[in-house]
Coordinates of C-alpha atoms and ligand atoms in Angstrom, one line a residue:
X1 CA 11.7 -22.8 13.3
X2 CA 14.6 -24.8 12.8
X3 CA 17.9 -23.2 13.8
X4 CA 19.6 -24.1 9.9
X5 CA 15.8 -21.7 8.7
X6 CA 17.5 -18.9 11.3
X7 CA 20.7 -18.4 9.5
X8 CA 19.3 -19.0 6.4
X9 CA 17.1 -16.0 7.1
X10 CA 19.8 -14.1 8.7
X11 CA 22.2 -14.8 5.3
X12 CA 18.9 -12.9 3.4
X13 CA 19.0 -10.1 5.1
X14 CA 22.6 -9.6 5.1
X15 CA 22.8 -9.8 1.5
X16 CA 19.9 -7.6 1.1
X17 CA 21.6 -5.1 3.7
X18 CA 24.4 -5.2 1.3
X19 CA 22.6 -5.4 -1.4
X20 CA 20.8 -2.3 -1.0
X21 CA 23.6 -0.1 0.2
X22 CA 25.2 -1.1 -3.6
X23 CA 22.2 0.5 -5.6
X24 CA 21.9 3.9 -3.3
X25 CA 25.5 4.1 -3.3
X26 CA 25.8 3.3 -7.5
X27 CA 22.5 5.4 -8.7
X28 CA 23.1 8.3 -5.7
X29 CA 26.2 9.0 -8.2
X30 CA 24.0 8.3 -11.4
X31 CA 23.6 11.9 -13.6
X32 CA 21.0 10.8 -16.2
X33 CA 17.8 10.6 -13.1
X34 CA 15.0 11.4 -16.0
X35 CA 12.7 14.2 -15.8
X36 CA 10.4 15.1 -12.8
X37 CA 6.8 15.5 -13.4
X38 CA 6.4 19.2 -13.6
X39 CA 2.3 19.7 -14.4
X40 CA 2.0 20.9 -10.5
X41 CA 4.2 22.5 -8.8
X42 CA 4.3 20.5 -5.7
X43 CA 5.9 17.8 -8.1
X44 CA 8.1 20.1 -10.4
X45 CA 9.6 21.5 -7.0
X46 CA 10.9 17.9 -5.9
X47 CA 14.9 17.5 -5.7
X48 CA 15.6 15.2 -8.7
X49 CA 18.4 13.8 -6.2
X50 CA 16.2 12.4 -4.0
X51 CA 16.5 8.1 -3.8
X52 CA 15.1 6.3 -1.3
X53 CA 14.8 1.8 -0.8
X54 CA 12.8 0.1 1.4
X55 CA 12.2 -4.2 1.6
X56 CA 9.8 -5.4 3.8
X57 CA 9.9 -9.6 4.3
X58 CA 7.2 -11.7 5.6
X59 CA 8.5 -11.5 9.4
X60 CA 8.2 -8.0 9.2
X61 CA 11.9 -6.9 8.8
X62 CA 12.4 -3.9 7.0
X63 CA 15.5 -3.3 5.2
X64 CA 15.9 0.7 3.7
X65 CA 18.1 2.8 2.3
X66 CA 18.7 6.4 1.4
X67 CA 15.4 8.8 1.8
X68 CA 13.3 5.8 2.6
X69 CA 11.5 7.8 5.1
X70 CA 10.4 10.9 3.2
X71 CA 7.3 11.3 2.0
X72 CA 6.9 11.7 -1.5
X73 CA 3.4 11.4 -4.1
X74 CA 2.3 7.9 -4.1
X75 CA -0.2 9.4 -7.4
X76 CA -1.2 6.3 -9.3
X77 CA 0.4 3.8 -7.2
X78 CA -3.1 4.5 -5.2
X79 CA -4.7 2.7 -8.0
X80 CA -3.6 -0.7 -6.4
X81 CA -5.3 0.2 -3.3
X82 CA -8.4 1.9 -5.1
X83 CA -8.6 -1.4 -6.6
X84 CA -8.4 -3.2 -3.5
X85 CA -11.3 -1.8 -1.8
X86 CA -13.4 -1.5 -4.9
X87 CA -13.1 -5.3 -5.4
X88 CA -14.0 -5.4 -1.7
X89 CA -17.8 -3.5 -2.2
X90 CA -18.7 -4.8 -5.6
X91 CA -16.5 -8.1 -6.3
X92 CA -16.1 -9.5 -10.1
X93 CA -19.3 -7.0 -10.8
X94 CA -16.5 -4.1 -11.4
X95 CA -15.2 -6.0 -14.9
X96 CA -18.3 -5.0 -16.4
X97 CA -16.9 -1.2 -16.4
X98 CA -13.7 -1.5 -16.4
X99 CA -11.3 -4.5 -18.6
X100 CA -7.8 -6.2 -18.2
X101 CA -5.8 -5.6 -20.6
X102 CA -2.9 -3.8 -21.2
X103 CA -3.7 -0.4 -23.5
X104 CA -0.3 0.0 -24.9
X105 CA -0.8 3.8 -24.3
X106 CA 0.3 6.5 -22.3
X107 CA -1.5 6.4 -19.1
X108 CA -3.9 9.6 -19.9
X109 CA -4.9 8.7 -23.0
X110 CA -8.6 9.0 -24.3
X111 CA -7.7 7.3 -27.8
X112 CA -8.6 3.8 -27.0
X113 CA -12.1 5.1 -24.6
X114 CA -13.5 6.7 -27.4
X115 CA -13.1 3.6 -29.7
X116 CA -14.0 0.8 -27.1
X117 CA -17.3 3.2 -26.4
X118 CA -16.5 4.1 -22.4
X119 CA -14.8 1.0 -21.3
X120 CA -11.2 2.0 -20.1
X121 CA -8.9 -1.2 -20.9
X122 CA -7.6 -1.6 -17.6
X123 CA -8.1 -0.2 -14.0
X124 CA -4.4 1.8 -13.7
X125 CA -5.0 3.8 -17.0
X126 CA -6.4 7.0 -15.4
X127 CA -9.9 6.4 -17.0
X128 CA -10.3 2.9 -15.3
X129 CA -9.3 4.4 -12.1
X130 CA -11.5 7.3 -12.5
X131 CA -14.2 4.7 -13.2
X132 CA -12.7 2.9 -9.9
X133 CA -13.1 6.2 -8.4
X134 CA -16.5 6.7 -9.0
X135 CA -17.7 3.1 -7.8
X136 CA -16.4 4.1 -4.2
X137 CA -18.0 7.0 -4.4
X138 CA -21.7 5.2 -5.1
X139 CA -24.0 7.7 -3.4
X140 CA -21.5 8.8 -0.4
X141 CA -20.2 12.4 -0.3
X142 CA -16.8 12.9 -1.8
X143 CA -15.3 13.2 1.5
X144 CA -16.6 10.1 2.8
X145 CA -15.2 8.2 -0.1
X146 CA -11.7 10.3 0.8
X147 CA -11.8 9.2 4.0
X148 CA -12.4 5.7 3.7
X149 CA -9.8 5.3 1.2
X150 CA -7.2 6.8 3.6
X151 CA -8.4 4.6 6.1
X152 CA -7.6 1.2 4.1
X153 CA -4.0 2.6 3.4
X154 CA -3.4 3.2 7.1
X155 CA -5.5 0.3 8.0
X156 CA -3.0 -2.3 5.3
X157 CA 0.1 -0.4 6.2
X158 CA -0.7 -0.3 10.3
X159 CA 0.2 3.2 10.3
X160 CA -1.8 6.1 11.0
X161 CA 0.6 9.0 9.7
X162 CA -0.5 8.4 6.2
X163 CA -2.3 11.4 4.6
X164 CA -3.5 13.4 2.0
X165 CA -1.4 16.5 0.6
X166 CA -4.1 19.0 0.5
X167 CA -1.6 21.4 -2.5
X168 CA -1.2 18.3 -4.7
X169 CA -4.5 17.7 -4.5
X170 CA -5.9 20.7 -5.2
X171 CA -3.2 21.6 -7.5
X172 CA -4.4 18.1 -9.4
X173 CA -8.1 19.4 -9.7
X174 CA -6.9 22.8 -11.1
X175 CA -4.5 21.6 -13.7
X176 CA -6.6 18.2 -14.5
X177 CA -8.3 18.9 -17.6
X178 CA -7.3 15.8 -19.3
X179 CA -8.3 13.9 -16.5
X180 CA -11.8 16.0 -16.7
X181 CA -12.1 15.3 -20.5
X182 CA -11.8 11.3 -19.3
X183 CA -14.8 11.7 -17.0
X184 CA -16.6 13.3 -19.2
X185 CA -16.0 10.7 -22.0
X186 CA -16.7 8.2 -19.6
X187 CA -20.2 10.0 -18.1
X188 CA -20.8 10.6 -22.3
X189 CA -20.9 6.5 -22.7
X190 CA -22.7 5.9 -19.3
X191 CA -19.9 4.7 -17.7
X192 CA -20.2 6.8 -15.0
X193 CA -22.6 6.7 -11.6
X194 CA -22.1 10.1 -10.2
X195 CA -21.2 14.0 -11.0
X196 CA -17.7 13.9 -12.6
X197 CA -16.5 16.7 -10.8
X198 CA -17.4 14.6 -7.6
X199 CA -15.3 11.5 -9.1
X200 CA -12.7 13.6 -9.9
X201 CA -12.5 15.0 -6.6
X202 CA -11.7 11.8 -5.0
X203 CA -9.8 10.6 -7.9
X204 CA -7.1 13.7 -7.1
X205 CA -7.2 13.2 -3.4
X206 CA -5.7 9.4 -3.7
X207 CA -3.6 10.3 -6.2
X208 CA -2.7 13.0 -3.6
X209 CA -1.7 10.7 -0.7
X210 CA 1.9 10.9 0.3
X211 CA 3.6 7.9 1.9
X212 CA 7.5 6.9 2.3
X213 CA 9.1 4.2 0.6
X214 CA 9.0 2.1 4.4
X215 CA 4.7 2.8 4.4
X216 CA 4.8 2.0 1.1
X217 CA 6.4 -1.6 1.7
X218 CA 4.6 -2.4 4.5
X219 CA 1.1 -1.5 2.5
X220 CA 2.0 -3.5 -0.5
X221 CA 2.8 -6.7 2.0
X222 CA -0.2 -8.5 1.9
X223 CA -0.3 -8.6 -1.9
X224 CA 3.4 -10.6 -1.3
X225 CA 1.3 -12.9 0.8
X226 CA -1.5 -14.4 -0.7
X227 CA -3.8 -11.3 0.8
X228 CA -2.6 -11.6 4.0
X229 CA -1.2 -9.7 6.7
X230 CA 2.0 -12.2 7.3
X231 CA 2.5 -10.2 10.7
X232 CA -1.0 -11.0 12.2
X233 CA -2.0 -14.1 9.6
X234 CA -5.4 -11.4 9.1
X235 CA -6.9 -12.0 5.6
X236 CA -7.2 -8.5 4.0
X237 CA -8.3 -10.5 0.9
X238 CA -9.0 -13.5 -1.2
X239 CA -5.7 -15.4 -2.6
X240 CA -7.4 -15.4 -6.1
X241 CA -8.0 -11.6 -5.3
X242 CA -4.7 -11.3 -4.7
X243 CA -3.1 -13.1 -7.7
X244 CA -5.3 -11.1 -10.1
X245 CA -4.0 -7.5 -8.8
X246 CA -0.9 -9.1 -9.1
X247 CA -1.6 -10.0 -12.4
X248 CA -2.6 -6.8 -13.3
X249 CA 0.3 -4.8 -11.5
X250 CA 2.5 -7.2 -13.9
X251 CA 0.7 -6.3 -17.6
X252 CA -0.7 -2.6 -16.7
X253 CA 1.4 -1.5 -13.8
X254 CA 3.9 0.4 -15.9
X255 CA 1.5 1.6 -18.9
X256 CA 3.3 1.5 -22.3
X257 CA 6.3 0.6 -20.7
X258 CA 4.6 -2.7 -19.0
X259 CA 6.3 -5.1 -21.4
X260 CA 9.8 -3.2 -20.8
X261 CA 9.2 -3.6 -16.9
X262 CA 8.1 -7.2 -17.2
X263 CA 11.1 -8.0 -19.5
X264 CA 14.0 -5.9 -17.3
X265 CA 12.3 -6.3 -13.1
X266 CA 10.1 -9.8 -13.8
X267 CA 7.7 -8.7 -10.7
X268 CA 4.8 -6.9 -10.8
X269 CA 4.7 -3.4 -9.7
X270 CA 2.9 -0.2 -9.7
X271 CA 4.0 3.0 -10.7
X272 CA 3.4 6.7 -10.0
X273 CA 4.7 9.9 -11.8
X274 CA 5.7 11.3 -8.0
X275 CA 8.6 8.6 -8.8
X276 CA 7.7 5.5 -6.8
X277 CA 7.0 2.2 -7.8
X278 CA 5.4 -0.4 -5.3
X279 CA 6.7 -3.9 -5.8
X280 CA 5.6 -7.3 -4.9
X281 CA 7.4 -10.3 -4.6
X282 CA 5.4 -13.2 -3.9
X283 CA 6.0 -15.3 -1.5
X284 CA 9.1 -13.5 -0.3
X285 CA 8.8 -9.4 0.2
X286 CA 7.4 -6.4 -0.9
X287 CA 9.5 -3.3 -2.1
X288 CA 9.1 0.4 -2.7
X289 CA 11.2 2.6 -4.3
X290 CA 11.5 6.3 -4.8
X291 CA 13.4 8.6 -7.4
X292 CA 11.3 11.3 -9.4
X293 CA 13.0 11.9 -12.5
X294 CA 10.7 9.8 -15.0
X295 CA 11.6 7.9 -18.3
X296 CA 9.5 8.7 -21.8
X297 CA 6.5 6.8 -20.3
X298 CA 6.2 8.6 -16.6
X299 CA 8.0 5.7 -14.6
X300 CA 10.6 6.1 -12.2
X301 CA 14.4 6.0 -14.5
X302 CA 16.0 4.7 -11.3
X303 CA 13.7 3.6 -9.7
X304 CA 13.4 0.9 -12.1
X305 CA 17.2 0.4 -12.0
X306 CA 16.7 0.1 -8.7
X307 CA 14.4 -2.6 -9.3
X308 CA 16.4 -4.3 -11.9
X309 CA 19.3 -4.5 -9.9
X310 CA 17.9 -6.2 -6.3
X311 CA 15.5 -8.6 -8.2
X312 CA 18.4 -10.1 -10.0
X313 CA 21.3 -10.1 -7.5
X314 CA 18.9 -11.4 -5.1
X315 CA 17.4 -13.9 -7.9
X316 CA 13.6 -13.0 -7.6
X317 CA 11.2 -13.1 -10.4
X318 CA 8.1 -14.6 -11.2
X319 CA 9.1 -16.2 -14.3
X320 CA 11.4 -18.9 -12.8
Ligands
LIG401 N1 -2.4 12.4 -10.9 C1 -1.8 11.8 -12.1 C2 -2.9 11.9 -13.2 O1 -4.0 11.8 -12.9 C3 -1.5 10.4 -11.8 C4 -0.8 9.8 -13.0 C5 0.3 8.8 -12.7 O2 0.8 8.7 -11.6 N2 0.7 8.1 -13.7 O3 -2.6 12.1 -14.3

């Protein structure tokens, strides 16, 4: 590396430093936070004040602010990594049951699986993860299917303090009716392999993993790098695997508010109604956020401020 590449590094990371500290400072003050997710009460119990930043860059620096190191719901942010290892078993053989396109809906909806006859439109919409779900599961117990899923999120972030909340998740299967009703739909139109209460099961428990904004970061890392670890140069996956989640993450990350997040952040990201949003920069860094008050569609209010503001003081976007 030439020593002119050094400080031009160095000047990054300084202005992210300072960067950062400017959001937590400005949306730490901010009143209007959104509402938190209150259909368990492991979520409606969460401190609305809670904010936490964390950027991770391809040499591995990681740059954080606020609660970046508390554990929160990742909930449908696990979709990306549900994905990820379901593209790993069964390859392009998973668009048969599941599409890519936007639905324009709320991310529990059933309207649009009743009229496309058991297809969900996307994989993030909870019916096309449930349907994700169940292709993990094939014809292994639930727990198996559990574990495995936790293994790849420790295995991606290179931490092994990443777990399950066992009250989430069992709150989650108590209170998941609408979730049930999908599976059920889904079984109805033969779109499903196994029991639906199995599916469901597993479903709940990644939804149920809790990470911090700094795991989250370093999980998301490889989709910033062309499927890569950058740390190690290990390929985790394909670099046309790796566009296409991105792709995805960019028009169904955010639900009915994917347009909105495409328009305001310009990189693709993930979302989860515990309040974080995974990020990814290509090329450059991969970011997680955390702040549970939600807008009208179940994203994070600030943490898509949050986003806003570090993608365009720091000039990154995929759209030029
Ligand atoms: N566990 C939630 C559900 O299944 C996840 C939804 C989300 O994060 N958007 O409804």
């Amino acid at each position: 590396m030439k020593c002119s590449e050094t400080i031009k590094g160095n000047k990054v990371k300084q202005r992210l430093r300072e960067v950062l500290d400017e959001i937590g400072t400005e949306l730490q003050k901010e009143r209007l936070r959104g509402k938190v997710a209150d259909y368990i009460p492991p979520l409606a119990q969460v401190d609305p004040a809670k904010f936490g930043m964390a950027v991770m860059l391809h040499d591995g620096t990681l740059i954080s602010a606020g609660d970046a190191a508390e554990k929160f719901s990742v909930q449908s942010i696990s979709k990306v990594f549900a994905l990820t290892l379901a593209l790993g078993k069964r390859g392009d053989a998973i668009w048969h049951r599941v599409g890519r396109e936007p639905s324009g809906d709320p991310f529990n909806s059933s309207i649009l699986l009743e009229l496309e006859k058991g297809i969900p439109r996307n994989p993030f919409i909870n019916a096309g993860a449930i349907v994700i779900a169940d292709i993990l599961l094939s014809s292994h117990q639930p727990r198996e299917t559990i574990g495995e899923i936790v293994r790849f999120v420790q295995s991606v972030s290179e931490d092994d303090d990443i777990f399950i909340d066992e009250f989430v998740a069992r709150a989650e299967d108590h209170t998941g009716f609408n979730n049930a009703a999908l599976a059920n739909l889904l079984k109805a139109h033969k779109n499903l392999d196994n029991a639906p209460p199995h599916v469901l099961g597993v479903y709940h428990h990644q939804c149920a993993l809790a990470m911090s904004c700094e795991q989250l970061a370093r999980a998301g890392l490889f989709l910033s790098a062309s499927g890569c670890n950058p740390l190690s140069g290990h390929r985790i996956i394909s670099v046309e695997r790796a566009r296409r989640i991105n792709a995805l993450m960019m028009t169904c990350g955010h639900y009915d508010g994917s347009g909105d997040f495409a328009f305001r952040v310009g990189v693709p990201a993930k979302s989860g109604v515990g309040g974080g949003i995974l990020a990814v920069v290509p090329g450059i860094a991969s970011v997680a956020v955390w702040s549970p008050g939600l807008n009208q569609h179940g994203n994070s209010m600030l943490g898509t401020r949050a986003l806003e503001m570090l993608c365009r003081q720091m000039n990154w976007s995929v759209f030029g």
